[in-house]
mmCIF file with all atom_site columns, C-alpha atoms in Angstrom:
data_model
loop_
_atom_site.group_PDB
_atom_site.id
_atom_site.type_symbol
_atom_site.label_atom_id
_atom_site.label_alt_id
_atom_site.label_comp_id
_atom_site.label_asym_id
_atom_site.label_entity_id
_atom_site.label_seq_id
_atom_site.pdbx_PDB_ins_code
_atom_site.Cartn_x
_atom_site.Cartn_y
_atom_site.Cartn_z
_atom_site.occupancy
_atom_site.B_iso_or_equiv
_atom_site.pdbx_formal_charge
_atom_site.auth_seq_id
_atom_site.auth_comp_id
_atom_site.auth_asym_id
_atom_site.auth_atom_id
_atom_site.pdbx_PDB_model_num
ATOM 1  C CA . MET A 1 1  ? 34.330 10.066  -23.500 1.00 0.00 ? 986  MET A CA 1
ATOM 2  C CA . ILE A 1 2  ? 30.920 10.080  -25.115 1.00 0.00 ? 987  ILE A CA 1
ATOM 3  C CA . TYR A 1 3  ? 27.469 9.194   -23.809 1.00 0.00 ? 988  TYR A CA 1
ATOM 4  C CA . VAL A 1 4  ? 24.673 7.431   -25.628 1.00 0.00 ? 989  VAL A CA 1
ATOM 5  C CA . VAL A 1 5  ? 21.031 7.582   -24.628 1.00 0.00 ? 990  VAL A CA 1
ATOM 6  C CA . ALA A 1 6  ? 18.878 5.238   -26.679 1.00 0.00 ? 991  ALA A CA 1
ATOM 7  C CA . THR A 1 7  ? 15.153 5.380   -25.952 1.00 0.00 ? 992  THR A CA 1
ATOM 8  C CA . LEU A 1 8  ? 12.990 2.584   -27.300 1.00 0.00 ? 993  LEU A CA 1
ATOM 9  C CA . THR A 1 9  ? 9.231  2.483   -27.388 1.00 0.00 ? 994  THR A CA 1
ATOM 10 C CA . ILE A 1 10 ? 8.016  -1.099  -27.577 1.00 0.00 ? 995  ILE A CA 1
ATOM 11 C CA . LYS A 1 11 ? 4.645  -2.621  -28.334 1.00 0.00 ? 996  LYS A CA 1
ATOM 12 C CA . PRO A 1 12 ? 2.385  -3.244  -25.333 1.00 0.00 ? 997  PRO A CA 1
ATOM 13 C CA . GLY A 1 13 ? 3.099  -6.584  -23.700 1.00 0.00 ? 998  GLY A CA 1
ATOM 14 C CA . SER A 1 14 ? 6.542  -6.986  -25.293 1.00 0.00 ? 999  SER A CA 1
ATOM 15 C CA . LEU A 1 15 ? 8.718  -6.471  -22.227 1.00 0.00 ? 1000 LEU A CA 1
ATOM 16 C CA . GLU A 1 16 ? 8.874  -10.141 -21.193 1.00 0.00 ? 1001 GLU A CA 1
ATOM 17 C CA . ALA A 1 17 ? 9.882  -11.260 -24.687 1.00 0.00 ? 1002 ALA A CA 1
ATOM 18 C CA . LEU A 1 18 ? 12.760 -8.758  -24.690 1.00 0.00 ? 1003 LEU A CA 1
ATOM 19 C CA . ARG A 1 19 ? 14.235 -9.497  -21.249 1.00 0.00 ? 1004 ARG A CA 1
ATOM 20 C CA . ALA A 1 20 ? 16.523 -12.392 -22.254 1.00 0.00 ? 1005 ALA A CA 1
ATOM 21 C CA . PRO A 1 21 ? 17.807 -10.903 -25.543 1.00 0.00 ? 1006 PRO A CA 1
ATOM 22 C CA . ALA A 1 22 ? 18.434 -7.545  -23.839 1.00 0.00 ? 1007 ALA A CA 1
ATOM 23 C CA . ALA A 1 23 ? 20.302 -9.170  -20.944 1.00 0.00 ? 1008 ALA A CA 1
ATOM 24 C CA . ALA A 1 24 ? 22.515 -11.090 -23.370 1.00 0.00 ? 1009 ALA A CA 1
ATOM 25 C CA . CYS A 1 25 ? 23.309 -7.925  -25.317 1.00 0.00 ? 1010 CYS A CA 1
ATOM 26 C CA . VAL A 1 26 ? 24.128 -5.963  -22.165 1.00 0.00 ? 1011 VAL A CA 1
ATOM 27 C CA . ALA A 1 27 ? 26.414 -8.700  -20.809 1.00 0.00 ? 1012 ALA A CA 1
ATOM 28 C CA . GLU A 1 28 ? 28.398 -9.014  -24.043 1.00 0.00 ? 1013 GLU A CA 1
ATOM 29 C CA . THR A 1 29 ? 28.592 -5.265  -24.657 1.00 0.00 ? 1014 THR A CA 1
ATOM 30 C CA . ARG A 1 30 ? 30.154 -4.680  -21.253 1.00 0.00 ? 1015 ARG A CA 1
ATOM 31 C CA . LYS A 1 31 ? 33.111 -6.820  -22.405 1.00 0.00 ? 1016 LYS A CA 1
ATOM 32 C CA . GLU A 1 32 ? 33.789 -4.669  -25.467 1.00 0.00 ? 1017 GLU A CA 1
ATOM 33 C CA . LYS A 1 33 ? 36.843 -2.481  -25.924 1.00 0.00 ? 1018 LYS A CA 1
ATOM 34 C CA . GLY A 1 34 ? 36.027 1.085   -24.977 1.00 0.00 ? 1019 GLY A CA 1
ATOM 35 C CA . CYS A 1 35 ? 32.818 0.333   -23.072 1.00 0.00 ? 1020 CYS A CA 1
ATOM 36 C CA . ILE A 1 36 ? 32.895 2.239   -19.794 1.00 0.00 ? 1021 ILE A CA 1
ATOM 37 C CA . SER A 1 37 ? 29.310 1.463   -18.831 1.00 0.00 ? 1022 SER A CA 1
ATOM 38 C CA . TYR A 1 38 ? 26.222 0.042   -20.498 1.00 0.00 ? 1023 TYR A CA 1
ATOM 39 C CA . GLU A 1 39 ? 22.927 0.035   -18.615 1.00 0.00 ? 1024 GLU A CA 1
ATOM 40 C CA . LEU A 1 40 ? 19.355 -0.748  -19.564 1.00 0.00 ? 1025 LEU A CA 1
ATOM 41 C CA . PHE A 1 41 ? 16.424 0.746   -17.689 1.00 0.00 ? 1026 PHE A CA 1
ATOM 42 C CA . ALA A 1 42 ? 12.708 0.088   -17.974 1.00 0.00 ? 1027 ALA A CA 1
ATOM 43 C CA . SER A 1 43 ? 10.478 3.031   -17.171 1.00 0.00 ? 1028 SER A CA 1
ATOM 44 C CA . LEU A 1 44 ? 8.464  2.680   -13.981 1.00 0.00 ? 1029 LEU A CA 1
ATOM 45 C CA . ASP A 1 45 ? 5.770  4.976   -15.393 1.00 0.00 ? 1030 ASP A CA 1
ATOM 46 C CA . ASP A 1 46 ? 5.554  3.574   -18.911 1.00 0.00 ? 1031 ASP A CA 1
ATOM 47 C CA . PRO A 1 47 ? 6.044  -0.189  -19.437 1.00 0.00 ? 1032 PRO A CA 1
ATOM 48 C CA . GLU A 1 48 ? 6.540  0.447   -23.146 1.00 0.00 ? 1033 GLU A CA 1
ATOM 49 C CA . LYS A 1 49 ? 9.711  2.578   -22.639 1.00 0.00 ? 1034 LYS A CA 1
ATOM 50 C CA . LEU A 1 50 ? 13.230 1.158   -22.423 1.00 0.00 ? 1035 LEU A CA 1
ATOM 51 C CA . VAL A 1 51 ? 16.303 3.353   -22.096 1.00 0.00 ? 1036 VAL A CA 1
ATOM 52 C CA . PHE A 1 52 ? 19.901 2.332   -22.729 1.00 0.00 ? 1037 PHE A CA 1
ATOM 53 C CA . VAL A 1 53 ? 22.446 4.651   -21.099 1.00 0.00 ? 1038 VAL A CA 1
ATOM 54 C CA . GLU A 1 54 ? 25.980 4.059   -22.335 1.00 0.00 ? 1039 GLU A CA 1
ATOM 55 C CA . ARG A 1 55 ? 29.440 5.550   -21.902 1.00 0.00 ? 1040 ARG A CA 1
ATOM 56 C CA . TRP A 1 56 ? 32.189 4.899   -24.441 1.00 0.00 ? 1041 TRP A CA 1
ATOM 57 C CA . GLU A 1 57 ? 35.829 5.952   -24.548 1.00 0.00 ? 1042 GLU A CA 1
ATOM 58 C CA . THR A 1 58 ? 35.653 7.022   -28.221 1.00 0.00 ? 1043 THR A CA 1
ATOM 59 C CA . ARG A 1 59 ? 33.247 7.348   -31.134 1.00 0.00 ? 1044 ARG A CA 1
ATOM 60 C CA . GLU A 1 60 ? 35.294 4.671   -32.893 1.00 0.00 ? 1045 GLU A CA 1
ATOM 61 C CA . ASP A 1 61 ? 34.585 2.222   -30.052 1.00 0.00 ? 1046 ASP A CA 1
ATOM 62 C CA . LEU A 1 62 ? 30.879 2.969   -30.375 1.00 0.00 ? 1047 LEU A CA 1
ATOM 63 C CA . THR A 1 63 ? 31.027 2.452   -34.135 1.00 0.00 ? 1048 THR A CA 1
ATOM 64 C CA . ALA A 1 64 ? 32.713 -0.930  -33.605 1.00 0.00 ? 1049 ALA A CA 1
ATOM 65 C CA . HIS A 1 65 ? 29.963 -1.812  -31.107 1.00 0.00 ? 1050 HIS A CA 1
ATOM 66 C CA . SER A 1 66 ? 27.316 -1.251  -33.764 1.00 0.00 ? 1051 SER A CA 1
ATOM 67 C CA . LYS A 1 67 ? 28.812 -4.107  -35.825 1.00 0.00 ? 1052 LYS A CA 1
ATOM 68 C CA . GLN A 1 68 ? 29.070 -6.700  -33.040 1.00 0.00 ? 1053 GLN A CA 1
ATOM 69 C CA . PRO A 1 69 ? 27.105 -9.960  -33.446 1.00 0.00 ? 1054 PRO A CA 1
ATOM 70 C CA . HIS A 1 70 ? 25.362 -9.570  -30.086 1.00 0.00 ? 1055 HIS A CA 1
ATOM 71 C CA . LEU A 1 71 ? 24.051 -6.136  -31.077 1.00 0.00 ? 1056 LEU A CA 1
ATOM 72 C CA . VAL A 1 72 ? 22.856 -7.501  -34.411 1.00 0.00 ? 1057 VAL A CA 1
ATOM 73 C CA . ALA A 1 73 ? 21.107 -10.324 -32.504 1.00 0.00 ? 1058 ALA A CA 1
ATOM 74 C CA . TRP A 1 74 ? 19.492 -7.781  -30.158 1.00 0.00 ? 1059 TRP A CA 1
ATOM 75 C CA . ARG A 1 75 ? 18.255 -5.686  -33.070 1.00 0.00 ? 1060 ARG A CA 1
ATOM 76 C CA . ASP A 1 76 ? 16.812 -8.769  -34.781 1.00 0.00 ? 1061 ASP A CA 1
ATOM 77 C CA . ALA A 1 77 ? 15.096 -9.914  -31.568 1.00 0.00 ? 1062 ALA A CA 1
ATOM 78 C CA . SER A 1 78 ? 13.697 -6.479  -30.752 1.00 0.00 ? 1063 SER A CA 1
ATOM 79 C CA . ALA A 1 79 ? 12.576 -5.506  -34.276 1.00 0.00 ? 1064 ALA A CA 1
ATOM 80 C CA . PRO A 1 80 ? 9.133  -7.206  -34.127 1.00 0.00 ? 1065 PRO A CA 1
ATOM 81 C CA . HIS A 1 81 ? 8.433  -5.467  -30.793 1.00 0.00 ? 1066 HIS A CA 1
ATOM 82 C CA . LEU A 1 82 ? 9.711  -2.003  -31.645 1.00 0.00 ? 1067 LEU A CA 1
ATOM 83 C CA . VAL A 1 83 ? 7.487  1.017   -32.235 1.00 0.00 ? 1068 VAL A CA 1
ATOM 84 C CA . GLU A 1 84 ? 10.177 3.710   -32.195 1.00 0.00 ? 1069 GLU A CA 1
ATOM 85 C CA . ARG A 1 85 ? 13.904 4.106   -31.479 1.00 0.00 ? 1070 ARG A CA 1
ATOM 86 C CA . ARG A 1 86 ? 15.567 7.449   -30.684 1.00 0.00 ? 1071 ARG A CA 1
ATOM 87 C CA . ILE A 1 87 ? 19.338 7.590   -30.222 1.00 0.00 ? 1072 ILE A CA 1
ATOM 88 C CA . GLU A 1 88 ? 21.340 10.553  -28.952 1.00 0.00 ? 1073 GLU A CA 1
ATOM 89 C CA . ILE A 1 89 ? 25.144 10.445  -28.965 1.00 0.00 ? 1074 ILE A CA 1
ATOM 90 C CA . VAL A 1 90 ? 26.471 13.135  -26.667 1.00 0.00 ? 1075 VAL A CA 1
ATOM 91 C CA . HIS A 1 91 ? 29.965 14.437  -27.410 1.00 0.00 ? 1076 HIS A CA 1
ATOM 92 C CA . PRO A 1 92 ? 31.586 17.234  -25.402 1.00 0.00 ? 1077 PRO A CA 1
ATOM 93 C CA . GLU A 1 93 ? 31.000 19.640  -28.300 1.00 0.00 ? 1078 GLU A CA 1
ATOM 94 C CA . ARG A 1 94 ? 27.810 18.360  -29.995 1.00 0.00 ? 1079 ARG A CA 1
ATOM 95 C CA . ILE A 1 95 ? 24.919 15.897  -29.948 1.00 0.00 ? 1080 ILE A CA 1
ATOM 96 C CA . GLU A 1 96 ? 24.189 13.465  -32.778 1.00 0.00 ? 1081 GLU A CA 1
ATOM 97 C CA . GLN A 1 97 ? 20.545 12.402  -33.050 1.00 0.00 ? 1082 GLN A CA 1
ATOM 98 C CA . PHE A 1 98 ? 19.116 9.446   -34.941 1.00 0.00 ? 1083 PHE A CA 1
#
């Protein structure tokens, strides 16, 4: 099993515009092969911080996720609102950072 922590910094005032596209992405991702859990959190202290916390059975399942239409739609919808994206993929033996 691997974990993913994706931290997004969004432009001020963007949260409302991202609610529906994020919810659609989360709902569809949870149906994917290998998805153990997929959660999205908004920071209580910083309204411009969103954090996805994911668990996947394999790295291959995560790679397949990155090509799904609902993730592409989420990336397109979030792009105009995004300031920064940091992704950490936590394996038992190492951490990938993007």
